[in-house]
Short mmCIF file of C-alpha atoms in Angstrom, two decimals:
data_model
loop_
_atom_site.label_atom_id
_atom_site.label_comp_id
_atom_site.label_asym_id
_atom_site.label_seq_id
_atom_site.Cartn_x
_atom_site.Cartn_y
_atom_site.Cartn_z
CA UNK S 1 -29.96 -0.13 36.94
CA UNK S 2 -28.17 -0.35 40.12
CA UNK S 3 -30.78 1.75 41.89
CA UNK S 4 -30.42 4.53 39.53
CA UNK S 5 -32.88 5.86 36.76
CA UNK S 6 -31.63 4.94 33.30
CA UNK S 7 -34.05 5.32 30.51
CA UNK S 8 -33.74 3.37 27.39
CA UNK S 9 -31.91 4.76 24.40
CA UNK S 10 -32.73 4.41 20.88
CA UNK S 11 -29.47 4.97 19.28
CA UNK S 12 -30.23 6.46 16.05
CA UNK S 13 -33.76 5.25 15.85
CA UNK S 14 -35.38 8.00 18.01
CA UNK S 15 -37.88 8.99 15.15
CA UNK S 16 -39.31 5.45 15.31
CA UNK S 17 -42.06 4.00 17.43
CA UNK S 18 -41.15 1.51 20.26
CA UNK S 19 -42.91 -1.33 17.99
CA UNK S 20 -41.13 -0.20 14.77
CA UNK S 21 -37.67 -0.29 16.65
CA UNK S 22 -38.49 -3.91 17.78
CA UNK S 23 -39.38 -4.87 14.48
CA UNK S 24 -36.26 -3.31 12.85
CA UNK S 25 -34.20 -5.17 15.41
CA UNK S 26 -35.91 -8.59 14.30
CA UNK S 27 -35.51 -7.69 10.62
CA UNK S 28 -31.51 -7.85 11.08
CA UNK S 29 -31.58 -10.64 12.94
CA UNK S 30 -32.09 -10.26 16.58
CA UNK S 31 -33.22 -13.24 18.46
CA UNK S 32 -33.83 -11.69 22.09
CA UNK S 33 -34.23 -8.23 23.87
CA UNK S 34 -32.05 -7.80 27.09
CA UNK S 35 -33.13 -6.19 29.99
CA UNK S 36 -36.79 -5.69 28.44
CA UNK S 37 -39.92 -6.99 29.89
CA UNK S 38 -42.57 -5.99 27.28
CA UNK S 39 -43.58 -9.19 25.31
CA UNK S 40 -46.80 -7.33 24.49
CA UNK S 41 -44.84 -5.48 21.72
CA UNK S 42 -43.82 -8.65 19.94
CA UNK S 43 -47.49 -10.03 20.34
CA UNK S 44 -48.91 -7.03 18.65
CA UNK S 45 -46.24 -6.94 15.75
CA UNK S 46 -47.49 -10.61 15.00
CA UNK S 47 -51.18 -9.99 15.37
CA UNK S 48 -50.68 -6.93 12.98
CA UNK S 49 -48.71 -9.15 10.38
CA UNK S 50 -45.61 -6.78 10.59
CA UNK S 51 -43.76 -9.84 11.97
CA UNK S 52 -44.66 -13.39 11.38
CA UNK S 53 -44.92 -16.25 13.28
CA UNK S 54 -42.41 -18.05 11.40
CA UNK S 55 -39.93 -15.19 12.15
CA UNK S 56 -40.69 -15.54 15.83
CA UNK S 57 -40.29 -19.43 15.52
CA UNK S 58 -36.47 -18.94 13.76
CA UNK S 59 -35.47 -17.04 17.02
CA UNK S 60 -37.06 -19.53 19.39
CA UNK S 61 -35.21 -22.46 17.38
CA UNK S 62 -31.80 -20.65 17.45
CA UNK S 63 -32.36 -19.87 21.31
CA UNK S 64 -33.48 -23.29 22.13
CA UNK S 65 -30.51 -25.02 20.20
CA UNK S 66 -28.03 -23.43 22.33
CA UNK S 67 -30.05 -24.30 25.57
CA UNK S 68 -30.13 -28.08 24.30
CA UNK S 69 -26.30 -27.99 23.41
CA UNK S 70 -25.57 -26.63 26.94
CA UNK S 71 -27.78 -29.63 28.51
CA UNK S 72 -29.99 -27.14 30.45
CA UNK S 73 -32.95 -29.21 30.13
CA UNK S 74 -31.44 -32.37 30.96
CA UNK S 75 -29.26 -31.14 33.76
CA UNK S 76 -30.48 -27.87 34.55
CA UNK S 77 -29.02 -27.62 38.08
CA UNK S 78 -25.54 -27.03 39.28
CA UNK S 79 -23.90 -29.81 41.25
CA UNK S 80 -22.44 -27.94 44.21
CA UNK S 81 -19.85 -30.22 44.99
CA UNK S 82 -18.36 -30.49 41.60
CA UNK S 83 -18.65 -26.67 41.17
CA UNK S 84 -16.69 -26.32 44.46
CA UNK S 85 -13.79 -28.79 43.02
CA UNK S 86 -13.81 -26.88 39.47
CA UNK S 87 -13.91 -23.31 40.50
CA UNK S 88 -10.54 -22.23 41.27
CA UNK S 89 -8.98 -25.61 40.72
CA UNK S 90 -5.18 -25.24 40.52
CA UNK S 91 -4.89 -26.80 37.02
CA UNK S 92 -7.21 -24.09 35.70
CA UNK S 93 -5.58 -21.31 37.81
CA UNK S 94 -2.16 -22.47 36.35
CA UNK S 95 -3.51 -22.32 32.88
CA UNK S 96 -4.79 -19.05 33.31
CA UNK S 97 -1.34 -17.69 34.57
CA UNK S 98 0.47 -19.23 31.82
CA UNK S 99 -2.18 -17.39 29.54
CA UNK S 100 -1.51 -14.22 31.25
CA UNK S 101 2.19 -14.36 30.57
CA UNK S 102 1.76 -15.17 26.97
CA UNK S 103 -0.69 -12.33 26.29
CA UNK S 104 1.37 -9.17 26.47
CA UNK S 105 2.26 -7.68 23.02
CA UNK S 106 5.76 -5.84 22.80
CA UNK S 107 5.02 -3.26 20.43
CA UNK S 108 8.43 -1.48 20.49
CA UNK S 109 11.66 -2.58 21.95
CA UNK S 110 15.00 -0.50 21.60
CA UNK S 111 17.34 -2.75 23.02
CA UNK S 112 16.07 -2.94 26.54
CA UNK S 113 13.70 -5.88 27.05
CA UNK S 114 14.32 -8.55 28.49
CA UNK S 115 15.70 -6.71 31.67
CA UNK S 116 18.66 -8.25 33.61
CA UNK S 117 19.90 -8.75 36.91
CA UNK S 118 18.28 -6.85 39.91
CA UNK S 119 18.47 -3.30 38.92
CA UNK S 120 17.65 -0.51 41.03
CA UNK S 121 13.86 -0.08 39.99
CA UNK S 122 11.37 2.78 40.01
CA UNK S 123 7.91 1.63 39.39
CA UNK S 124 4.53 3.52 38.95
CA UNK S 125 1.40 1.81 38.61
CA UNK S 126 2.73 -1.59 39.77
CA UNK S 127 3.02 -2.92 43.19
CA UNK S 128 6.31 -1.87 44.96
CA UNK S 129 5.95 -5.18 46.92
CA UNK S 130 5.63 -7.14 43.81
CA UNK S 131 8.61 -5.25 42.14
CA UNK S 132 10.75 -5.90 44.97
CA UNK S 133 11.34 -9.80 43.91
CA UNK S 134 12.65 -8.39 40.57
CA UNK S 135 14.97 -5.44 41.71
CA UNK S 136 15.84 -3.06 44.52
CA UNK S 137 12.93 -0.57 44.53
CA UNK S 138 13.64 2.98 44.98
CA UNK S 139 11.50 5.67 45.81
CA UNK S 140 13.09 8.28 43.26
CA UNK S 141 13.86 8.00 39.73
CA UNK S 142 17.26 9.74 40.07
CA UNK S 143 18.33 6.54 42.04
CA UNK S 144 17.00 4.10 39.63
CA UNK S 145 18.57 2.22 36.83
CA UNK S 146 15.48 1.88 35.11
CA UNK S 147 11.67 2.32 35.66
CA UNK S 148 8.82 0.36 34.84
CA UNK S 149 5.44 2.54 34.06
CA UNK S 150 2.12 0.86 33.53
CA UNK S 151 -0.69 3.29 32.17
CA UNK S 152 -4.38 2.72 31.78
CA UNK S 153 -5.74 4.50 28.46
CA UNK S 154 -7.59 7.86 29.37
CA UNK S 155 -11.11 8.63 29.83
CA UNK S 156 -13.47 11.16 31.19
CA UNK S 157 -15.50 10.51 34.24
CA UNK S 158 -19.54 9.79 33.38
CA UNK S 159 -21.90 10.52 35.94
CA UNK S 160 -23.79 7.80 37.76
CA UNK S 161 -22.69 4.42 38.84
CA UNK S 162 -23.73 2.34 35.85
CA UNK S 163 -22.29 4.63 33.48
CA UNK S 164 -19.11 5.01 35.19
CA UNK S 165 -18.30 1.36 33.95
CA UNK S 166 -18.10 2.55 30.37
CA UNK S 167 -15.39 4.90 29.46
CA UNK S 168 -15.36 7.37 26.85
CA UNK S 169 -14.57 11.08 26.13
CA UNK S 170 -11.00 12.08 25.20
CA UNK S 171 -8.47 9.53 24.54
CA UNK S 172 -5.40 11.89 25.17
CA UNK S 173 -3.46 11.95 28.26
CA UNK S 174 -4.22 15.09 30.18
CA UNK S 175 -1.37 17.73 29.90
CA UNK S 176 -0.20 17.60 33.25
CA UNK S 177 -0.11 13.70 33.38
CA UNK S 178 1.53 13.76 29.99
CA UNK S 179 4.42 16.14 31.09
CA UNK S 180 4.92 14.02 34.23
CA UNK S 181 5.26 10.75 32.02
CA UNK S 182 7.57 12.37 29.59
CA UNK S 183 9.79 13.87 32.45
CA UNK S 184 10.10 10.01 33.79
CA UNK S 185 10.85 8.80 30.13
CA UNK S 186 13.53 11.35 29.83
CA UNK S 187 15.04 10.60 33.26
CA UNK S 188 15.59 6.99 32.90
CA UNK S 189 15.24 3.92 30.28
CA UNK S 190 11.69 3.15 31.07
CA UNK S 191 9.53 0.12 29.40
CA UNK S 192 6.02 1.52 29.27
CA UNK S 193 3.00 -1.03 29.62
CA UNK S 194 -0.27 0.33 28.34
CA UNK S 195 -3.37 -1.37 29.05
CA UNK S 196 -5.39 -1.06 25.66
CA UNK S 197 -8.95 -0.68 27.03
CA UNK S 198 -9.77 1.79 24.33
CA UNK S 199 -7.32 3.75 21.79
CA UNK S 200 -5.09 6.10 23.24
CA UNK S 201 -3.17 9.17 21.93
CA UNK S 202 0.14 8.37 22.97
CA UNK S 203 2.72 9.31 20.11
CA UNK S 204 4.87 11.49 22.44
CA UNK S 205 5.17 8.43 24.82
CA UNK S 206 5.77 5.99 22.31
CA UNK S 207 8.53 8.00 20.84
CA UNK S 208 10.24 8.42 24.27
CA UNK S 209 9.41 4.90 25.81
CA UNK S 210 12.65 2.40 25.99
CA UNK S 211 10.11 -0.13 25.19
CA UNK S 212 6.28 -0.10 24.72
CA UNK S 213 4.24 -3.13 25.54
CA UNK S 214 0.50 -3.75 25.42
CA UNK S 215 -1.10 -5.65 28.11
CA UNK S 216 -4.59 -6.84 28.57
CA UNK S 217 -5.01 -6.86 32.55
CA UNK S 218 -2.27 -9.28 33.49
CA UNK S 219 -1.17 -9.27 36.98
CA UNK S 220 1.88 -7.10 37.98
CA UNK S 221 3.77 -10.44 38.53
CA UNK S 222 2.92 -11.72 35.14
CA UNK S 223 3.87 -8.58 33.51
CA UNK S 224 7.27 -8.19 35.07
CA UNK S 225 7.94 -12.11 34.26
CA UNK S 226 7.79 -11.00 30.55
CA UNK S 227 9.68 -7.89 31.27
CA UNK S 228 12.63 -9.86 32.94
CA UNK S 229 12.53 -12.60 30.33
CA UNK S 230 11.24 -15.36 32.60
CA UNK S 231 8.42 -15.88 30.06
CA UNK S 232 8.12 -14.82 26.48
CA UNK S 233 5.28 -12.53 25.19
CA UNK S 234 3.27 -13.93 22.62
CA UNK S 235 1.00 -11.25 21.46
CA UNK S 236 1.08 -10.10 18.01
CA UNK S 237 -0.78 -7.17 16.87
CA UNK S 238 -0.20 -3.90 14.74
CA UNK S 239 -0.89 -0.58 16.63
CA UNK S 240 -1.40 2.76 15.27
CA UNK S 241 -1.24 5.97 17.45
CA UNK S 242 -4.27 8.16 17.25
CA UNK S 243 -4.18 11.33 15.50
CA UNK S 244 -3.45 14.43 18.04
CA UNK S 245 -6.84 14.72 19.79
CA UNK S 246 -6.76 18.52 19.82
CA UNK S 247 -6.64 18.57 15.95
CA UNK S 248 -9.61 16.01 15.91
CA UNK S 249 -11.66 18.04 18.33
CA UNK S 250 -11.06 21.26 16.60
CA UNK S 251 -12.62 19.65 13.40
CA UNK S 252 -15.15 17.58 15.19
CA UNK S 253 -14.15 14.51 13.95
CA UNK S 254 -11.53 11.50 14.22
CA UNK S 255 -9.74 11.17 10.80
CA UNK S 256 -10.85 7.74 9.38
CA UNK S 257 -7.22 7.17 7.98
CA UNK S 258 -4.43 5.53 9.71
CA UNK S 259 -0.86 6.61 9.64
CA UNK S 260 1.34 5.25 6.65
CA UNK S 261 3.83 4.34 9.21
CA UNK S 262 2.18 2.37 12.22
CA UNK S 263 3.85 3.06 15.52
CA UNK S 264 4.20 -0.39 16.18
CA UNK S 265 4.11 -2.17 12.57
CA UNK S 266 4.55 -5.75 13.92
CA UNK S 267 3.65 -5.96 17.35
CA UNK S 268 6.42 -8.50 17.97
CA UNK S 269 10.06 -8.24 18.75
#
């Protein structure tokens, strides 16, 4: 994939043959095999009687139903003129921007949000140019009335271009980064915005943040509009802090239970 070798993985079915794996996938209801070009495996399963033609017909029927619903047989080609008018149309862009502003979830708020006026503002993880429309951006937290910190959940780098798209590994913030974050939270009132791409170990951050917000890839402008009360967040979810990662790694497992008291019991404010 992407010019790099990427062998297929059986994901727990390594002890089965290729044909047995395919049959197992069909048994649980799979309709197609993405990224594969080995129809002879399915043909042989049918010839051997392991998979019936009726089972293949079920998948074909479901796949064709979707294509007919989409009109891919009657109108298989894109109208380039209509596509040019539709993609990026102002109406759709406005709807997307509105959805961005509704999506953030205020997990905790200790009376800081919404922000008011034009404070001296220190930002990290947010464009200073964008932030300048909301406050007087300063280079040092010491000079700030408040800070806005935007974080992505941690991950460990994986080798190869394709695998780098999939984040995994420890969900804990590295010690040096965590110390730097906590120093900022101790120095100045700070709403912390976390992009919850994956669960993060963040109890220390949640305890010290003046507000904790989950956002899902909204633009800096949309996020600051919410922080300054120009738009109200509508996201709603409960959020638990992960157990300390060091404890989980020491025992070789992640506890299946969740804390009795969630870090963010309602996800709204």
